[in-house]
Tab-separated table of C-alpha atoms in Angstrom:
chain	number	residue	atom	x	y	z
C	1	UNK	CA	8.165	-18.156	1.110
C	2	UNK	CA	8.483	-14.585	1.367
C	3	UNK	CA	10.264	-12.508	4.123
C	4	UNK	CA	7.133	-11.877	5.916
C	5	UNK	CA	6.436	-15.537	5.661
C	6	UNK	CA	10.104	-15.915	6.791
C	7	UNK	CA	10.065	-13.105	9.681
C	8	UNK	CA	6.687	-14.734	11.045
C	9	UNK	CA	8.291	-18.420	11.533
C	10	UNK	CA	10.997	-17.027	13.306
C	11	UNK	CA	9.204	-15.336	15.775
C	12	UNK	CA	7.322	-18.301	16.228
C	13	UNK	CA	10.439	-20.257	16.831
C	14	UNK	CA	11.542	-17.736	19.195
C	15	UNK	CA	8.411	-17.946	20.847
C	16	UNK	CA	8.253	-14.132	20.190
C	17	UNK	CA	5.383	-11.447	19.152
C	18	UNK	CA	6.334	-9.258	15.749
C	19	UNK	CA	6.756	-5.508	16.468
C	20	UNK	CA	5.473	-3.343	13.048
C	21	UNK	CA	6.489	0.076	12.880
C	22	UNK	CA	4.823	2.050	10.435
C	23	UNK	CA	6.869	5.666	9.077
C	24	UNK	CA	5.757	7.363	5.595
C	25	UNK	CA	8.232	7.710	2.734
C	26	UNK	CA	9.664	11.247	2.455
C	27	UNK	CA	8.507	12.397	5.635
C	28	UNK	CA	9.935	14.870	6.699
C	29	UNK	CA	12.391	14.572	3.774
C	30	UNK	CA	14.063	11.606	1.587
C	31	UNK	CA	17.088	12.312	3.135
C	32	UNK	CA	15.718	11.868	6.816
C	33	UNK	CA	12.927	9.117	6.083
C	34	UNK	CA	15.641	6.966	4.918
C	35	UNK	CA	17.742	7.355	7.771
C	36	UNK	CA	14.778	6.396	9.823
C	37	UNK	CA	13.749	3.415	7.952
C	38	UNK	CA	17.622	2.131	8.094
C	39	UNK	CA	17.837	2.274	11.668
C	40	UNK	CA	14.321	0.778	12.421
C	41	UNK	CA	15.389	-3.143	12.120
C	42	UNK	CA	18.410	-2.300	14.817
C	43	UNK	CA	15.799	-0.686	16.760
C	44	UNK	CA	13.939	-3.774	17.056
C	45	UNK	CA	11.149	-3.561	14.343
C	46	UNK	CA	10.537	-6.752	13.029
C	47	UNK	CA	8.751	-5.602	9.707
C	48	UNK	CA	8.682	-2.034	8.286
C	49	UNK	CA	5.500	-0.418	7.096
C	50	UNK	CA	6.301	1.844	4.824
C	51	UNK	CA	3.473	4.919	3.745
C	52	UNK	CA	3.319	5.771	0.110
C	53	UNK	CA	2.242	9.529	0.112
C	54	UNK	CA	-1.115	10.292	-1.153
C	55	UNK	CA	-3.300	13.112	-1.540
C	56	UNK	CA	-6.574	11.714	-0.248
C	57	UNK	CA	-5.699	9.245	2.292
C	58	UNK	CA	-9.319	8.740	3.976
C	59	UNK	CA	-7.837	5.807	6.539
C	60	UNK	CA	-5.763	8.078	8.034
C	61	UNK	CA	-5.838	10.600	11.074
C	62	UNK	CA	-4.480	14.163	11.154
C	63	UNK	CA	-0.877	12.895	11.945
C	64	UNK	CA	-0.314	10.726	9.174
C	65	UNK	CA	-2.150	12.912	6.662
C	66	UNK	CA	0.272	15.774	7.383
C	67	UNK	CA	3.133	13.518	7.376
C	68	UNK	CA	1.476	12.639	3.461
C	69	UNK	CA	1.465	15.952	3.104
C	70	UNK	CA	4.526	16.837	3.793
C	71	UNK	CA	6.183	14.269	2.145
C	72	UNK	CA	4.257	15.694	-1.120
C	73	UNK	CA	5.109	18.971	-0.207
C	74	UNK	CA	8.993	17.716	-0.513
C	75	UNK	CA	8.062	16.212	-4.009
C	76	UNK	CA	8.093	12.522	-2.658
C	77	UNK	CA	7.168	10.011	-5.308
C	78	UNK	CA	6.469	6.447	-5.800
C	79	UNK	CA	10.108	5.955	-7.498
C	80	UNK	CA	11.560	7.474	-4.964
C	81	UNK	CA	9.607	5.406	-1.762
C	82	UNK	CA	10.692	2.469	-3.899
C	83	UNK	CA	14.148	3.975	-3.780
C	84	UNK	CA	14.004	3.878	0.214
C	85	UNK	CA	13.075	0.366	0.127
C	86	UNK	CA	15.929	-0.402	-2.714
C	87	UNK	CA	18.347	1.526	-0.225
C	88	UNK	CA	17.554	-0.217	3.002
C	89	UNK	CA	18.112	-3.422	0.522
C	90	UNK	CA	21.603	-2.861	-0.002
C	91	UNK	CA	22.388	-3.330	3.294
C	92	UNK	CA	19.963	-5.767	4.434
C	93	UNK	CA	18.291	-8.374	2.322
C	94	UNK	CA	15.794	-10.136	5.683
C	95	UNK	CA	13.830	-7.330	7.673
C	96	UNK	CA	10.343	-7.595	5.863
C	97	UNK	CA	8.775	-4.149	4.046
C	98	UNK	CA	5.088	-3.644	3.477
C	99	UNK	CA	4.535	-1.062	1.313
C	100	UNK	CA	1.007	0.673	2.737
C	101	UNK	CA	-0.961	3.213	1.029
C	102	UNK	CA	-3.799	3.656	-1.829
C	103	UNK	CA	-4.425	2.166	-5.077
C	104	UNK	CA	-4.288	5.573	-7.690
C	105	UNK	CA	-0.762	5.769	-7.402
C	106	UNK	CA	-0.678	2.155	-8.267
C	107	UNK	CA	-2.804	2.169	-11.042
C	108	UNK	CA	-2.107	5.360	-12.816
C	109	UNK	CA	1.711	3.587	-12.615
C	110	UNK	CA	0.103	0.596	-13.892
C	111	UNK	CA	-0.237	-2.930	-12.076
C	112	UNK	CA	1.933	-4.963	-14.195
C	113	UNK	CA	4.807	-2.241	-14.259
C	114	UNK	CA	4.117	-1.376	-10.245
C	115	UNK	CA	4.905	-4.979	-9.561
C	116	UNK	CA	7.733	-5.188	-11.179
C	117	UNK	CA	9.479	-2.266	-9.932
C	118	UNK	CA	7.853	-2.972	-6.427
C	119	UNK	CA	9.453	-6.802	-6.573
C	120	UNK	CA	12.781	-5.038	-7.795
C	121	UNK	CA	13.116	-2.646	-4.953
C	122	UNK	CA	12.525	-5.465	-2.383
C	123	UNK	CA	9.066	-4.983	-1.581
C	124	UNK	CA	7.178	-8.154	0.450
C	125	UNK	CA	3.344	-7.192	0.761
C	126	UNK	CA	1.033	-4.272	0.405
C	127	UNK	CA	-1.975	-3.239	1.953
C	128	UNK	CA	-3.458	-1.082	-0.251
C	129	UNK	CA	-6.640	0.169	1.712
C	130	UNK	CA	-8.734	1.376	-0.616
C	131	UNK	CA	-8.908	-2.005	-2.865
C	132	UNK	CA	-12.021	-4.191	-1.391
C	133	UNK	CA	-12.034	-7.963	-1.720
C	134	UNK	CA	-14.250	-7.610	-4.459
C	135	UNK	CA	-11.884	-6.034	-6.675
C	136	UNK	CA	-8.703	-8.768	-5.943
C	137	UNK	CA	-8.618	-9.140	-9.905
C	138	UNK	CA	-7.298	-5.432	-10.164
C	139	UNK	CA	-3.967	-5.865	-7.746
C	140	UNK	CA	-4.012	-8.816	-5.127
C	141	UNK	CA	-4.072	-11.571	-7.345
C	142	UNK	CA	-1.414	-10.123	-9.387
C	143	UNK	CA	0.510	-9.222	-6.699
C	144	UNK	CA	0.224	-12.418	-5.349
C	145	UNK	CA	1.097	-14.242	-8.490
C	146	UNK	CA	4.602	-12.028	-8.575
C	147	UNK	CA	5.399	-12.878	-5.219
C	148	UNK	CA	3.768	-10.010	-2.712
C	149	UNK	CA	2.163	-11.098	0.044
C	150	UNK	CA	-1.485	-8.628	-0.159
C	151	UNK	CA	-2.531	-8.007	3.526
C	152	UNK	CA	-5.874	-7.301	4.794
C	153	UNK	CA	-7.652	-5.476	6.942
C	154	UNK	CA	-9.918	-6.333	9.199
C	155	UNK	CA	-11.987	-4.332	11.309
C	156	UNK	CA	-14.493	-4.308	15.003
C	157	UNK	CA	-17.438	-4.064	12.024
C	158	UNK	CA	-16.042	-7.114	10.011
C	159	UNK	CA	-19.146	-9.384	10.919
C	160	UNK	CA	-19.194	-13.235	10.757
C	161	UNK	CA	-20.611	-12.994	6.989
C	162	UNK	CA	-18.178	-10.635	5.747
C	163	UNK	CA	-14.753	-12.188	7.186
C	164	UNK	CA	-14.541	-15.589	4.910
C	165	UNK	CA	-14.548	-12.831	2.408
C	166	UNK	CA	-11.715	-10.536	3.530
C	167	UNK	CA	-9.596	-13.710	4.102
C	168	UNK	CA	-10.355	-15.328	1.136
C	169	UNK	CA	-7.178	-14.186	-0.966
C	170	UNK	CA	-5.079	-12.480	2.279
C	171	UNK	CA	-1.942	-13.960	3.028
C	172	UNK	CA	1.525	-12.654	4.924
C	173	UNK	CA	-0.664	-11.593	8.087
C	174	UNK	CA	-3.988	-10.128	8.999
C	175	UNK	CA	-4.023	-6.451	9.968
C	176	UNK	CA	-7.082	-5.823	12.651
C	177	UNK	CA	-7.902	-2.571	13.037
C	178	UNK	CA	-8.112	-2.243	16.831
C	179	UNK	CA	-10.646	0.881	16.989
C	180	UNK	CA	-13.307	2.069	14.777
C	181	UNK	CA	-12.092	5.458	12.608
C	182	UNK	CA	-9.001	6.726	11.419
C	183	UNK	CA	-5.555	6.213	12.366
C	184	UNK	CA	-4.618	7.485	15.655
C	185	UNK	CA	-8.105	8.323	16.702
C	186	UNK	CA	-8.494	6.425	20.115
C	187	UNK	CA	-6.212	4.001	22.475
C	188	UNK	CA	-6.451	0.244	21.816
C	189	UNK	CA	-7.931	-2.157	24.803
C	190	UNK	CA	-6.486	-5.112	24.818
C	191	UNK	CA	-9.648	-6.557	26.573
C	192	UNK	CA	-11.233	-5.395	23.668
C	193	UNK	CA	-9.087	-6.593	20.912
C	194	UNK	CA	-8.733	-10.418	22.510
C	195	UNK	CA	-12.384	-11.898	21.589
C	196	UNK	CA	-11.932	-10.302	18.071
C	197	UNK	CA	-8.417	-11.839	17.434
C	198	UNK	CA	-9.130	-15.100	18.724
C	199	UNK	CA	-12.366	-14.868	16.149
C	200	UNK	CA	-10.149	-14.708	13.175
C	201	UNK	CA	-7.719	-16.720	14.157
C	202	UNK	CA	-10.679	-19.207	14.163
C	203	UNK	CA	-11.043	-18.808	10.689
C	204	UNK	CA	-7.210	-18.588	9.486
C	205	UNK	CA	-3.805	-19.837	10.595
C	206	UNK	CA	-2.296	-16.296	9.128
C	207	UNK	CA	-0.987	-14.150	11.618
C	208	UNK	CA	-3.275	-11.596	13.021
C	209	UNK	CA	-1.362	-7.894	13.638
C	210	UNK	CA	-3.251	-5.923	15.513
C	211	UNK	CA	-2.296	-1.467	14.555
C	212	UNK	CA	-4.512	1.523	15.031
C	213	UNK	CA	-4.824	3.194	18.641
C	214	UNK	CA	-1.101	1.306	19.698
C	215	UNK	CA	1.081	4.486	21.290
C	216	UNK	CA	3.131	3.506	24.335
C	217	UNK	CA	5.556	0.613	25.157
C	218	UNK	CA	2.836	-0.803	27.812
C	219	UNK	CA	-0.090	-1.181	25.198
C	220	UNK	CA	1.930	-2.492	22.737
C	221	UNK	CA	3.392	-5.649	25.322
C	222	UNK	CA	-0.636	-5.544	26.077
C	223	UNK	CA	-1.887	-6.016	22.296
C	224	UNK	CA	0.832	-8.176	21.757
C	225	UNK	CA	0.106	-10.705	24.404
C	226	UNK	CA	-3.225	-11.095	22.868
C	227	UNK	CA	-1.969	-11.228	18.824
C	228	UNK	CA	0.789	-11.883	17.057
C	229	UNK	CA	1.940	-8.798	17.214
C	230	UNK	CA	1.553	-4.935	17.128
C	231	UNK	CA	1.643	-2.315	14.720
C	232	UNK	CA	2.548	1.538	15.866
C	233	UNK	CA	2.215	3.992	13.230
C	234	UNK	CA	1.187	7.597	14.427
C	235	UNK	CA	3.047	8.022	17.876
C	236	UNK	CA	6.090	7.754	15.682
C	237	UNK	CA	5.261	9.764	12.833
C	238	UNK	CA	4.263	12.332	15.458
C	239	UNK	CA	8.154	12.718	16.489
C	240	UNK	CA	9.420	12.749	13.109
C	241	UNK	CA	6.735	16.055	12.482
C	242	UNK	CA	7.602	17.610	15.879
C	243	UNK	CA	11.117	17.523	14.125
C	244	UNK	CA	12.869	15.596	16.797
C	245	UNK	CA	16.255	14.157	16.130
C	246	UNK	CA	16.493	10.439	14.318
C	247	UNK	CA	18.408	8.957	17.407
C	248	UNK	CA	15.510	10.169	19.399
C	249	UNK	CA	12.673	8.798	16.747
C	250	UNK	CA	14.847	4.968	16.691
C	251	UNK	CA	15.634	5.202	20.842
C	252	UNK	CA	11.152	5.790	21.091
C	253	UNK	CA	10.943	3.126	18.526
C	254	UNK	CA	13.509	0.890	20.514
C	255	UNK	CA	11.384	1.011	23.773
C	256	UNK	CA	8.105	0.094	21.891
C	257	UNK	CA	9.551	-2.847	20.407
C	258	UNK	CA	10.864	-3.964	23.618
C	259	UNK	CA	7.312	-3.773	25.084
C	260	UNK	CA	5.803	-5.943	22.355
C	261	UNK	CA	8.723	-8.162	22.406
C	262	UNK	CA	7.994	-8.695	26.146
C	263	UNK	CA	4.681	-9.917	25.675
C-alpha cells in the first residue's frame, strides 16, 4: 500500500473528500517553494502535487508555464525538486506527493535511475502527461513495479472505447480533467463533471480526482461533493507569481481545503 493508497482509505473512513493542491518545484525560488510545500499538509492538503519544471509543458496554461519558467529561470532541476520532496520527508513521512510533469526529464535521467532516486526522495505516484497508455512499457509499469502509484488522466473527450484503455494500468486515483484545454483555461461545473465521474467510477473502484478549472473555496466543496476529491493548481501558483507572502499562499490554500473538506 502506498501513501496515496493510505491517504485515500482514510478519507474514506472519515467519510471525507481529498483536497490536492498542486505548486511547481522552484517556483518562485527553492528556498520559497519549499517553504510552501512544508506548510501545505498543515494547511489542509491531503496530497501534494508537485510540478517538475519543463520547457515545453503543452498541458499547461499561461500561469503554470511561467511558474515553469521561472523556476528554470532560477536553475531548478530534477535533483533539486526531488530534494523538496526529500526535505518535506524529514519531517513528515504520511502526506502523499505526486510528482507531475513530462517524460524528457525522466528519460534523458533514465527510468531505472529516475525511480530510484524518485522512491528515495519519498515520491508516491506520477502523472507524467505526455506518456499515453500505449507506451506503459517505457515508465508506468516500471514505476509501478518499484512501488509508484502512475496516475491517469482522463478527460470530457475520453469516449466509452478509449477509457478501459486509460485505466488499464492506472492505479493511486484517477485525475479527470474537468474542462477541455489547458490548465486554468475555464471554471469547472460541477453539473458538468457529475455524469462523467459517475461514468468512470463505473468502470473502476480507484478514486476519481477531479483538477483543471477548480479556483475558489465554493467550487472546490462543489467538485468535491460529486468526486472524491479536488485538485487546485493555478489559483495558487497565481499568488506565489504575484509574489505574495507564504502565510498568505498557505491561509488561500487553508480556505480551499476547507471547502472541499466540507463537501
Amino acid at each position: 500500500m502506498t501513501r496515496i493508497d493510505a491517504k485515500f482509505a482514510e478519507l474514506r473512513a472519515a467519510n471525507k473528500k481529498a483536497f490536492v493542491a498542486y505548486v511547481m518545484a522552484g517556483d518562485p525560488d527553492y528556498a520559497t517553494s519549499l517553504e510552501i510545500v512544508k506548510g501545505l499538509p498543515a494547511a489542509g492538503v491531503d496530497i501534494i502535487e508537485l510540478g517538475l519544471p519543463f520547457t515545453d509543458p503543452m498541458a499547461d496554461g499561461t500561469t503554470i508555464q511561467l511558474a515553469g519558467q521561472r523556476a528554470l529561470d532560477g536553475a531548478m532541476t530534477l535533483d533539486q525538486t526531488l530534494s523538496i520532496a526529500a526535505e518535506l520527508r524529514k519531517t513528515d513521512d504520511t502526506t502523499p506527493i505526486v510528482l507531475m510533469g513530462y517524460y524528457n526529464p525522466i528519460y534523458s535521467r533514465g527510468v531505472d535511475t529516475f525511480l530510484v532516486q524518485a522512491k528515495a526522495a519519498g515520491i508516491d505516484g506520477l502523472i507524467i502527461v505526455d506518456l499515453p497508455p500505449e507506451e506503459d512499457e517505457e515508465l508506468c509499469i516500471p514505476a509501478q513495479a518499484a512501488g509508484l502509484n502512475f496516475i491517469r488522466l482522463a478527460t470530457p473527450t475520453t469516449d466509452a472505447k478509449r477509457l478501459p484503455k486509460v485505466l488499464q494500468n492506472t492505479s493511486g486515483f484517477v485525475y479527470y480533467v474537468s474542462v477541455t484545454g489547458t490548465t486554468g483555461a475555464a471554471a469547472a461545473q460541477a453539473v458538468d463533471v457529475a455524469p462523467e465521474v459517475a461514468r468512470i467510477k463505473a468502470s473502476t473502484d480507484l478514486p476519481v480526482i477531479v483538477g483543471f478549472g477548480v479556483r475558489t473555496p465554493q467550487t472546490a466543496q462543489d467538485i468535491a461533493g460529486v468526486a472524491d476529491g479536488t485538485v487546485v493548481g493555478s489559483a495558487i501558483v497565481e499568488k506565489i507569481g504575484a509574489g505574495e507572502p507564504v502565510a498568505d499562499v498557505l491561509a488561500f490554500v487553508k480556505t480551499l481545503a476547507d471547502g472541499a473538506h466540507r463537501a
